[in-house]
Amino acid sequence: MSEERLEKKKTIELRKKHVGPSCKIFFSHDPIKIVRAKGQYMYDEKGQRYLDCINNVAHVGHCHPDVVKAGAEQMEQLNTNSRFLHDNLVLYAQRLQATLPDKLSVCYFVNSGSEANDLALRLAWQYTGHKDVITLDNAYHGHVSSLIDISPYKFHQLSGVEKNQSVHVAPSPDVYRGKYRVDHPDPATAYADEVQEMIHKVQEKGGKIAAFIAESLQSCGGQVIPPAGYYQQVAEHVRKAGGVFIADEVQVGFGRVGTHFWAFQLQGEDFVPDIVTMGKPIGNGHPMSCVVTTKEVAEAFMQTGMEYFNTFGGNPVSCAIGLAVLDVIVKEDLQGNALRVGRYLTNLLEKQKEKHPLVGDIR
């Protein structure tokens, strides 16, 4: 790579000229120009080092040597689409499935969390033959048109846009600021009953539930962890109505919750979604994502007669990088590290909460 770099002023000028104005940057009043990164640190054009507390993608650290090496070595050999037979695709699918309940056994590889969630909706619509979708208030699931419709976090910002009539917004199961709080005798059931009531209203109007979609814990919505048992009850109501449960693990999966590899597992071993979507940490910044589902859902999708093809999803380089990320998580005990560091930080913040009434909740 050439050492010659543009002056920061020129970079800003060119960005304003050629990049869409709705593509915002951090610190718009004096943006930081990052030119390299390593581990948890980022460096600007002057060599100033920053501790990176913003990126939610570099799961095993920026430019991890094992990940960089795996990608570079595979790039030197072959990178092509998944219509050719290649070991990386099946080996990665096998490794990924081993982290999940047995029921979730079929993978579709795509390129972003948005693409994964869009495909999850297609799977649900085809499998159920229904159209209506239930989402949570404050939810964000991606930037493509189908996902803006089910992302109140985004569509609440839109003025004068007609809401999709087949999308229904249930209350966020927030026991701190929500409708049912920590002092409620059974907030899980109370919030699940809200979903059941919503299903009945949809059915009374002739609608049919295709899916309930939620992040396993709401990240953009405020790091809201649902009360234990909530998703089990919601899944029961949704499946009884003929729908499926989609767990969005794009931001919260891959060991980030510390105690478990997947955030949906916080609800207990008796809860298994019908579809799980993944992104962001899966490739440590490399554009890859995945949808994992059951054989039944996958077979129904095949019965459309339309072949599903994704040019870059599951290519050999992406899968080599994905395998390296899984290796690093295990080798460096990053799930255990998340638990230890998370508890340490939480304990320190709890002490601040005791001292300062302004601090209401620690997440």
Coordinates of C-alpha atoms in Angstrom, one line a residue:
M1 CA 0.0 0.0 0.0
S2 CA 1.3 3.5 -0.9
E3 CA 2.4 5.6 2.0
E4 CA 1.0 8.7 0.2
R5 CA -2.2 9.8 1.9
L6 CA -4.6 12.6 1.3
E7 CA -4.7 15.5 3.7
K8 CA -7.6 15.1 6.1
K9 CA -9.2 18.3 4.7
K10 CA -9.0 16.8 1.2
T11 CA -10.5 13.5 2.4
I12 CA -13.5 15.4 3.9
E13 CA -13.9 17.5 0.7
L14 CA -14.0 14.4 -1.5
R15 CA -16.4 12.6 0.8
K16 CA -18.8 15.5 0.7
K17 CA -18.6 15.6 -3.1
H18 CA -18.9 11.9 -3.9
V19 CA -20.5 10.1 -0.9
G20 CA -24.3 10.2 -0.2
P21 CA -25.1 12.9 2.3
S22 CA -27.2 10.5 4.5
C23 CA -24.0 8.4 5.0
K24 CA -23.0 9.9 8.3
I25 CA -19.6 9.7 10.0
F26 CA -18.6 9.7 13.6
F27 CA -17.7 13.1 15.2
S28 CA -19.0 15.3 12.3
H29 CA -17.7 18.5 13.9
D30 CA -14.1 17.2 13.8
P31 CA -14.0 13.7 12.3
I32 CA -11.2 11.3 13.1
K33 CA -9.3 9.9 10.2
I34 CA -8.3 6.3 11.1
V35 CA -5.5 4.9 8.9
R36 CA -4.7 1.6 10.7
A37 CA -5.8 -0.5 13.7
K38 CA -4.5 -3.4 15.7
G39 CA -6.3 -5.4 18.4
Q40 CA -8.4 -2.9 20.5
Y41 CA -6.6 0.2 19.2
M42 CA -7.0 2.5 16.3
Y43 CA -4.5 5.1 14.9
D44 CA -5.1 8.3 13.1
E45 CA -3.0 9.9 10.4
K46 CA -0.8 11.6 13.0
G47 CA -0.2 8.3 14.9
Q48 CA -2.5 9.2 17.8
R49 CA -3.8 6.0 19.4
Y50 CA -7.4 5.5 20.4
L51 CA -9.1 2.8 22.4
D52 CA -11.9 1.6 20.1
C53 CA -15.1 1.5 22.1
I54 CA -17.3 2.0 19.0
N55 CA -16.8 -0.9 16.5
N56 CA -19.1 -3.8 17.1
V57 CA -17.6 -5.8 14.2
A58 CA -13.9 -6.5 15.1
H59 CA -14.9 -9.4 17.3
V60 CA -11.5 -10.9 17.9
G61 CA -9.6 -7.6 17.5
H62 CA -8.7 -5.5 14.5
C63 CA -6.4 -7.2 12.0
H64 CA -6.0 -10.3 14.1
P65 CA -3.0 -12.1 12.5
D66 CA -4.7 -15.5 12.4
V67 CA -7.7 -14.1 10.6
V68 CA -5.6 -12.0 8.2
K69 CA -3.4 -15.0 7.4
A70 CA -6.3 -17.3 6.8
G71 CA -7.9 -14.8 4.4
A72 CA -4.7 -14.0 2.6
E73 CA -3.7 -17.7 2.1
Q74 CA -7.1 -18.6 0.7
M75 CA -7.1 -15.6 -1.6
E76 CA -3.8 -16.8 -3.0
Q77 CA -5.4 -20.2 -3.9
L78 CA -9.0 -19.5 -4.9
N79 CA -12.0 -17.3 -4.4
T80 CA -15.1 -18.1 -6.4
N81 CA -18.8 -18.5 -5.9
S82 CA -20.5 -21.3 -3.9
R83 CA -21.8 -23.1 -7.0
F84 CA -18.5 -24.9 -7.1
L85 CA -17.8 -27.6 -4.6
H86 CA -15.3 -26.5 -2.0
D87 CA -14.4 -27.9 1.5
N88 CA -14.3 -24.5 3.3
L89 CA -18.1 -24.1 2.9
V90 CA -19.1 -27.4 4.3
L91 CA -16.4 -27.4 7.0
Y92 CA -17.5 -24.0 8.2
A93 CA -21.2 -24.9 8.1
Q94 CA -20.3 -28.0 10.2
R95 CA -18.3 -26.0 12.8
L96 CA -21.0 -23.3 13.0
Q97 CA -23.8 -25.9 13.4
A98 CA -21.9 -27.6 16.3
T99 CA -22.5 -24.4 18.4
L100 CA -26.2 -24.6 17.9
P101 CA -29.1 -26.9 18.9
D102 CA -29.3 -30.0 16.6
K103 CA -32.6 -28.8 15.2
L104 CA -30.9 -25.8 13.6
S105 CA -28.9 -27.7 10.9
V106 CA -29.3 -25.9 7.5
C107 CA -27.1 -22.9 6.6
Y108 CA -27.5 -20.2 4.0
F109 CA -24.5 -17.9 3.6
V110 CA -24.9 -14.3 2.7
N111 CA -22.9 -11.1 3.0
S112 CA -24.5 -8.9 5.7
G113 CA -26.8 -8.9 8.6
S114 CA -29.4 -7.1 6.6
E115 CA -29.2 -9.7 3.8
A116 CA -29.5 -12.4 6.4
N117 CA -32.7 -10.9 8.0
D118 CA -34.2 -10.3 4.6
L119 CA -33.7 -13.9 3.7
A120 CA -35.1 -15.1 7.1
L121 CA -38.3 -13.2 6.2
R122 CA -38.5 -14.9 2.8
L123 CA -38.0 -18.3 4.5
A124 CA -40.8 -17.6 7.0
W125 CA -43.2 -16.3 4.3
Q126 CA -42.6 -19.3 2.1
Y127 CA -42.8 -21.9 5.0
T128 CA -45.9 -20.6 6.6
G129 CA -47.8 -19.2 3.5
H130 CA -48.6 -16.2 5.8
K131 CA -47.5 -12.5 5.5
D132 CA -47.9 -10.7 8.9
V133 CA -44.8 -10.1 11.0
I134 CA -44.5 -9.1 14.6
T135 CA -41.5 -7.1 15.7
L136 CA -40.6 -5.3 18.9
D137 CA -40.7 -1.6 19.7
N138 CA -37.2 0.0 19.3
A139 CA -36.1 -2.9 17.1
Y140 CA -33.5 -2.6 14.3
H141 CA -33.0 -5.4 11.9
G142 CA -31.3 -3.9 8.8
H143 CA -31.3 -1.3 6.1
V144 CA -33.1 -3.0 3.1
S145 CA -36.7 -2.1 2.4
S146 CA -38.2 -5.2 4.0
L147 CA -36.3 -4.6 7.2
I148 CA -37.0 -0.9 7.5
D149 CA -40.6 -2.0 7.6
I150 CA -39.9 -4.1 10.7
S151 CA -37.5 -1.7 12.4
P152 CA -39.3 0.9 14.5
Y153 CA -35.9 2.2 15.5
K154 CA -35.7 3.4 11.9
F155 CA -39.2 4.0 10.7
H156 CA -40.1 6.1 13.7
Q157 CA -37.7 8.6 12.2
L158 CA -39.6 8.8 8.9
S159 CA -42.2 11.5 8.4
G160 CA -45.3 11.0 6.3
V161 CA -44.5 7.4 5.3
E162 CA -47.3 4.9 5.6
K163 CA -46.6 2.0 7.9
N164 CA -46.7 -1.5 6.4
Q165 CA -50.1 -2.9 7.5
S166 CA -48.8 -6.4 7.8
V167 CA -46.2 -5.4 10.4
H168 CA -47.2 -5.2 14.0
V169 CA -45.1 -3.8 16.9
A170 CA -45.2 -5.4 20.3
P171 CA -43.9 -3.7 23.4
S172 CA -40.2 -4.2 24.2
P173 CA -39.8 -6.6 27.2
D174 CA -38.0 -3.9 29.2
V175 CA -38.4 -4.4 32.9
Y176 CA -36.7 -1.1 33.7
R177 CA -38.6 1.4 31.6
G178 CA -41.3 -0.7 30.0
K179 CA -45.0 -1.4 30.6
Y180 CA -44.3 -4.2 33.1
R181 CA -41.3 -3.6 35.3
V182 CA -39.1 -5.5 37.7
D183 CA -41.6 -5.3 40.5
H184 CA -44.3 -7.1 38.4
P185 CA -44.9 -10.6 39.7
D186 CA -44.5 -12.2 36.2
P187 CA -43.2 -9.7 33.6
A188 CA -42.3 -12.5 31.1
T189 CA -45.9 -13.7 30.9
A190 CA -47.3 -10.2 30.9
Y191 CA -45.2 -9.2 27.9
A192 CA -45.9 -12.5 26.1
D193 CA -49.6 -12.0 26.7
E194 CA -49.3 -8.7 24.8
V195 CA -48.0 -10.7 21.8
Q196 CA -50.8 -13.2 22.1
E197 CA -53.4 -10.3 22.2
M198 CA -51.7 -8.8 19.1
I199 CA -52.0 -12.2 17.3
H200 CA -55.7 -12.4 18.1
K201 CA -56.3 -8.8 16.7
V202 CA -54.4 -9.7 13.5
Q203 CA -56.5 -12.8 13.1
E204 CA -59.8 -11.0 13.7
K205 CA -58.9 -8.7 10.7
G206 CA -58.1 -11.7 8.5
G207 CA -54.4 -11.6 8.8
K208 CA -52.1 -14.6 9.4
I209 CA -48.8 -14.6 11.4
A210 CA -45.7 -15.6 9.4
A211 CA -43.1 -14.7 12.0
F212 CA -42.1 -13.0 15.2
I213 CA -38.6 -11.5 14.9
A214 CA -36.5 -10.1 17.7
E215 CA -32.9 -9.7 18.6
S216 CA -32.1 -12.3 21.3
L217 CA -31.5 -9.2 23.4
Q218 CA -32.2 -5.8 22.1
S219 CA -28.9 -4.0 21.3
C220 CA -29.9 -0.9 19.4
G221 CA -33.0 -0.8 21.6
G222 CA -30.9 -0.3 24.8
Q223 CA -29.2 -3.7 25.7
V224 CA -32.6 -4.9 26.9
I225 CA -32.4 -8.5 28.2
P226 CA -35.9 -10.1 28.2
P227 CA -37.1 -11.7 31.4
A228 CA -36.5 -15.5 31.4
G229 CA -39.3 -17.4 29.9
Y230 CA -40.6 -14.6 27.7
Y231 CA -39.4 -16.1 24.4
Q232 CA -40.6 -19.6 25.2
Q233 CA -44.1 -18.2 25.7
V234 CA -44.0 -16.0 22.6
A235 CA -42.8 -18.9 20.5
E236 CA -45.7 -21.0 21.7
H237 CA -48.2 -18.3 20.8
V238 CA -46.6 -17.6 17.4
R239 CA -46.3 -21.3 16.4
K240 CA -49.9 -22.0 17.5
A241 CA -50.8 -19.2 15.0
G242 CA -48.8 -20.9 12.3
G243 CA -45.8 -18.7 12.5
V244 CA -42.1 -19.1 13.2
F245 CA -39.7 -17.5 15.6
I246 CA -36.7 -15.7 14.1
A247 CA -33.8 -14.9 16.5
D248 CA -31.6 -12.1 15.3
E249 CA -28.0 -12.7 16.6
V250 CA -26.3 -10.3 14.2
Q251 CA -25.0 -8.0 17.0
V252 CA -25.3 -10.2 20.1
G253 CA -24.0 -13.6 19.1
F254 CA -20.7 -15.5 19.0
G255 CA -20.0 -15.5 22.8
R256 CA -20.6 -11.8 23.4
V257 CA -23.0 -12.5 26.3
G258 CA -20.2 -14.5 28.1
T259 CA -22.3 -17.2 29.7
H260 CA -23.4 -18.6 26.4
F261 CA -22.3 -18.6 22.8
W262 CA -25.7 -17.4 21.5
A263 CA -27.8 -14.8 23.3
F264 CA -31.0 -16.7 22.8
Q265 CA -29.6 -19.4 25.1
L266 CA -30.0 -16.9 28.0
Q267 CA -33.7 -17.9 27.9
G268 CA -32.9 -21.5 28.8
E269 CA -32.2 -24.8 27.1
D270 CA -35.8 -25.4 26.3
F271 CA -35.9 -22.4 23.9
V272 CA -34.9 -23.1 20.3
P273 CA -35.8 -20.6 17.5
D274 CA -36.9 -21.7 14.1
I275 CA -34.5 -19.4 12.3
V276 CA -31.3 -17.7 13.5
T277 CA -29.5 -14.9 11.7
M278 CA -25.9 -13.9 12.1
G279 CA -23.6 -11.2 10.9
K280 CA -21.1 -8.5 12.2
P281 CA -18.8 -10.6 14.5
I282 CA -19.0 -13.7 12.2
G283 CA -16.2 -12.4 9.9
N284 CA -14.4 -10.0 12.2
G285 CA -15.1 -7.2 9.7
H286 CA -15.1 -9.3 6.6
P287 CA -18.5 -9.0 4.9
M288 CA -20.2 -12.3 5.6
S289 CA -23.3 -13.5 7.4
C290 CA -25.5 -16.5 7.7
V291 CA -29.0 -17.8 8.2
V292 CA -29.5 -21.1 10.0
T293 CA -32.8 -22.9 10.1
T294 CA -34.5 -26.3 10.3
K295 CA -34.7 -28.9 7.5
E296 CA -38.5 -28.4 7.4
V297 CA -38.2 -24.6 6.7
A298 CA -35.4 -25.2 4.2
E299 CA -37.3 -27.8 2.3
A300 CA -40.4 -25.6 2.1
F301 CA -38.2 -22.8 0.6
M302 CA -36.9 -25.2 -2.1
Q303 CA -40.5 -26.1 -3.1
T304 CA -40.9 -22.6 -4.6
G305 CA -39.0 -24.0 -7.6
M306 CA -36.8 -20.9 -7.5
E307 CA -33.1 -21.6 -7.0
Y308 CA -31.4 -19.5 -4.3
F309 CA -28.1 -18.2 -5.4
N310 CA -25.8 -15.7 -3.8
T311 CA -22.6 -14.7 -5.7
F312 CA -20.4 -14.1 -2.7
G313 CA -22.2 -15.8 0.2
G314 CA -20.1 -18.7 1.4
N315 CA -17.1 -18.1 -0.9
P316 CA -13.9 -19.9 0.1
V317 CA -12.2 -16.7 1.5
S318 CA -15.2 -15.8 3.6
C319 CA -15.4 -19.3 5.0
A320 CA -11.6 -19.5 5.7
I321 CA -11.9 -16.2 7.7
G322 CA -15.0 -17.5 9.5
L323 CA -13.2 -20.6 10.5
A324 CA -10.2 -18.6 11.8
V325 CA -12.6 -16.4 13.9
L326 CA -14.1 -19.5 15.5
D327 CA -10.6 -20.8 16.2
V328 CA -9.5 -17.5 17.8
I329 CA -12.6 -17.4 20.0
V330 CA -11.7 -20.8 21.4
K331 CA -7.9 -20.4 21.5
E332 CA -8.1 -17.1 23.3
D333 CA -11.1 -17.9 25.4
L334 CA -12.9 -14.8 24.3
Q335 CA -16.3 -15.9 25.5
G336 CA -14.8 -16.4 29.0
N337 CA -13.0 -13.1 28.7
A338 CA -16.3 -11.4 27.9
L339 CA -17.8 -12.9 31.0
R340 CA -14.9 -11.9 33.3
V341 CA -14.4 -8.4 31.9
G342 CA -18.1 -7.8 31.7
R343 CA -18.6 -8.8 35.4
Y344 CA -15.7 -6.7 36.5
L345 CA -17.0 -3.6 34.6
T346 CA -20.5 -4.2 35.8
N347 CA -19.4 -4.5 39.4
L348 CA -17.5 -1.2 39.2
L349 CA -20.6 0.5 37.6
E350 CA -22.9 -0.9 40.3
K351 CA -20.7 0.8 42.9
Q352 CA -21.2 4.1 41.0
K353 CA -25.0 3.4 40.9
E354 CA -25.0 3.2 44.7
K355 CA -23.2 6.6 44.9
H356 CA -25.1 8.4 42.2
P357 CA -29.0 8.5 42.0
L358 CA -28.6 9.6 38.3
V359 CA -27.5 6.1 37.4
G360 CA -30.7 4.1 37.0
D361 CA -29.8 0.8 35.4
I362 CA -26.5 -1.1 34.5
R363 CA -26.4 -3.0 31.3

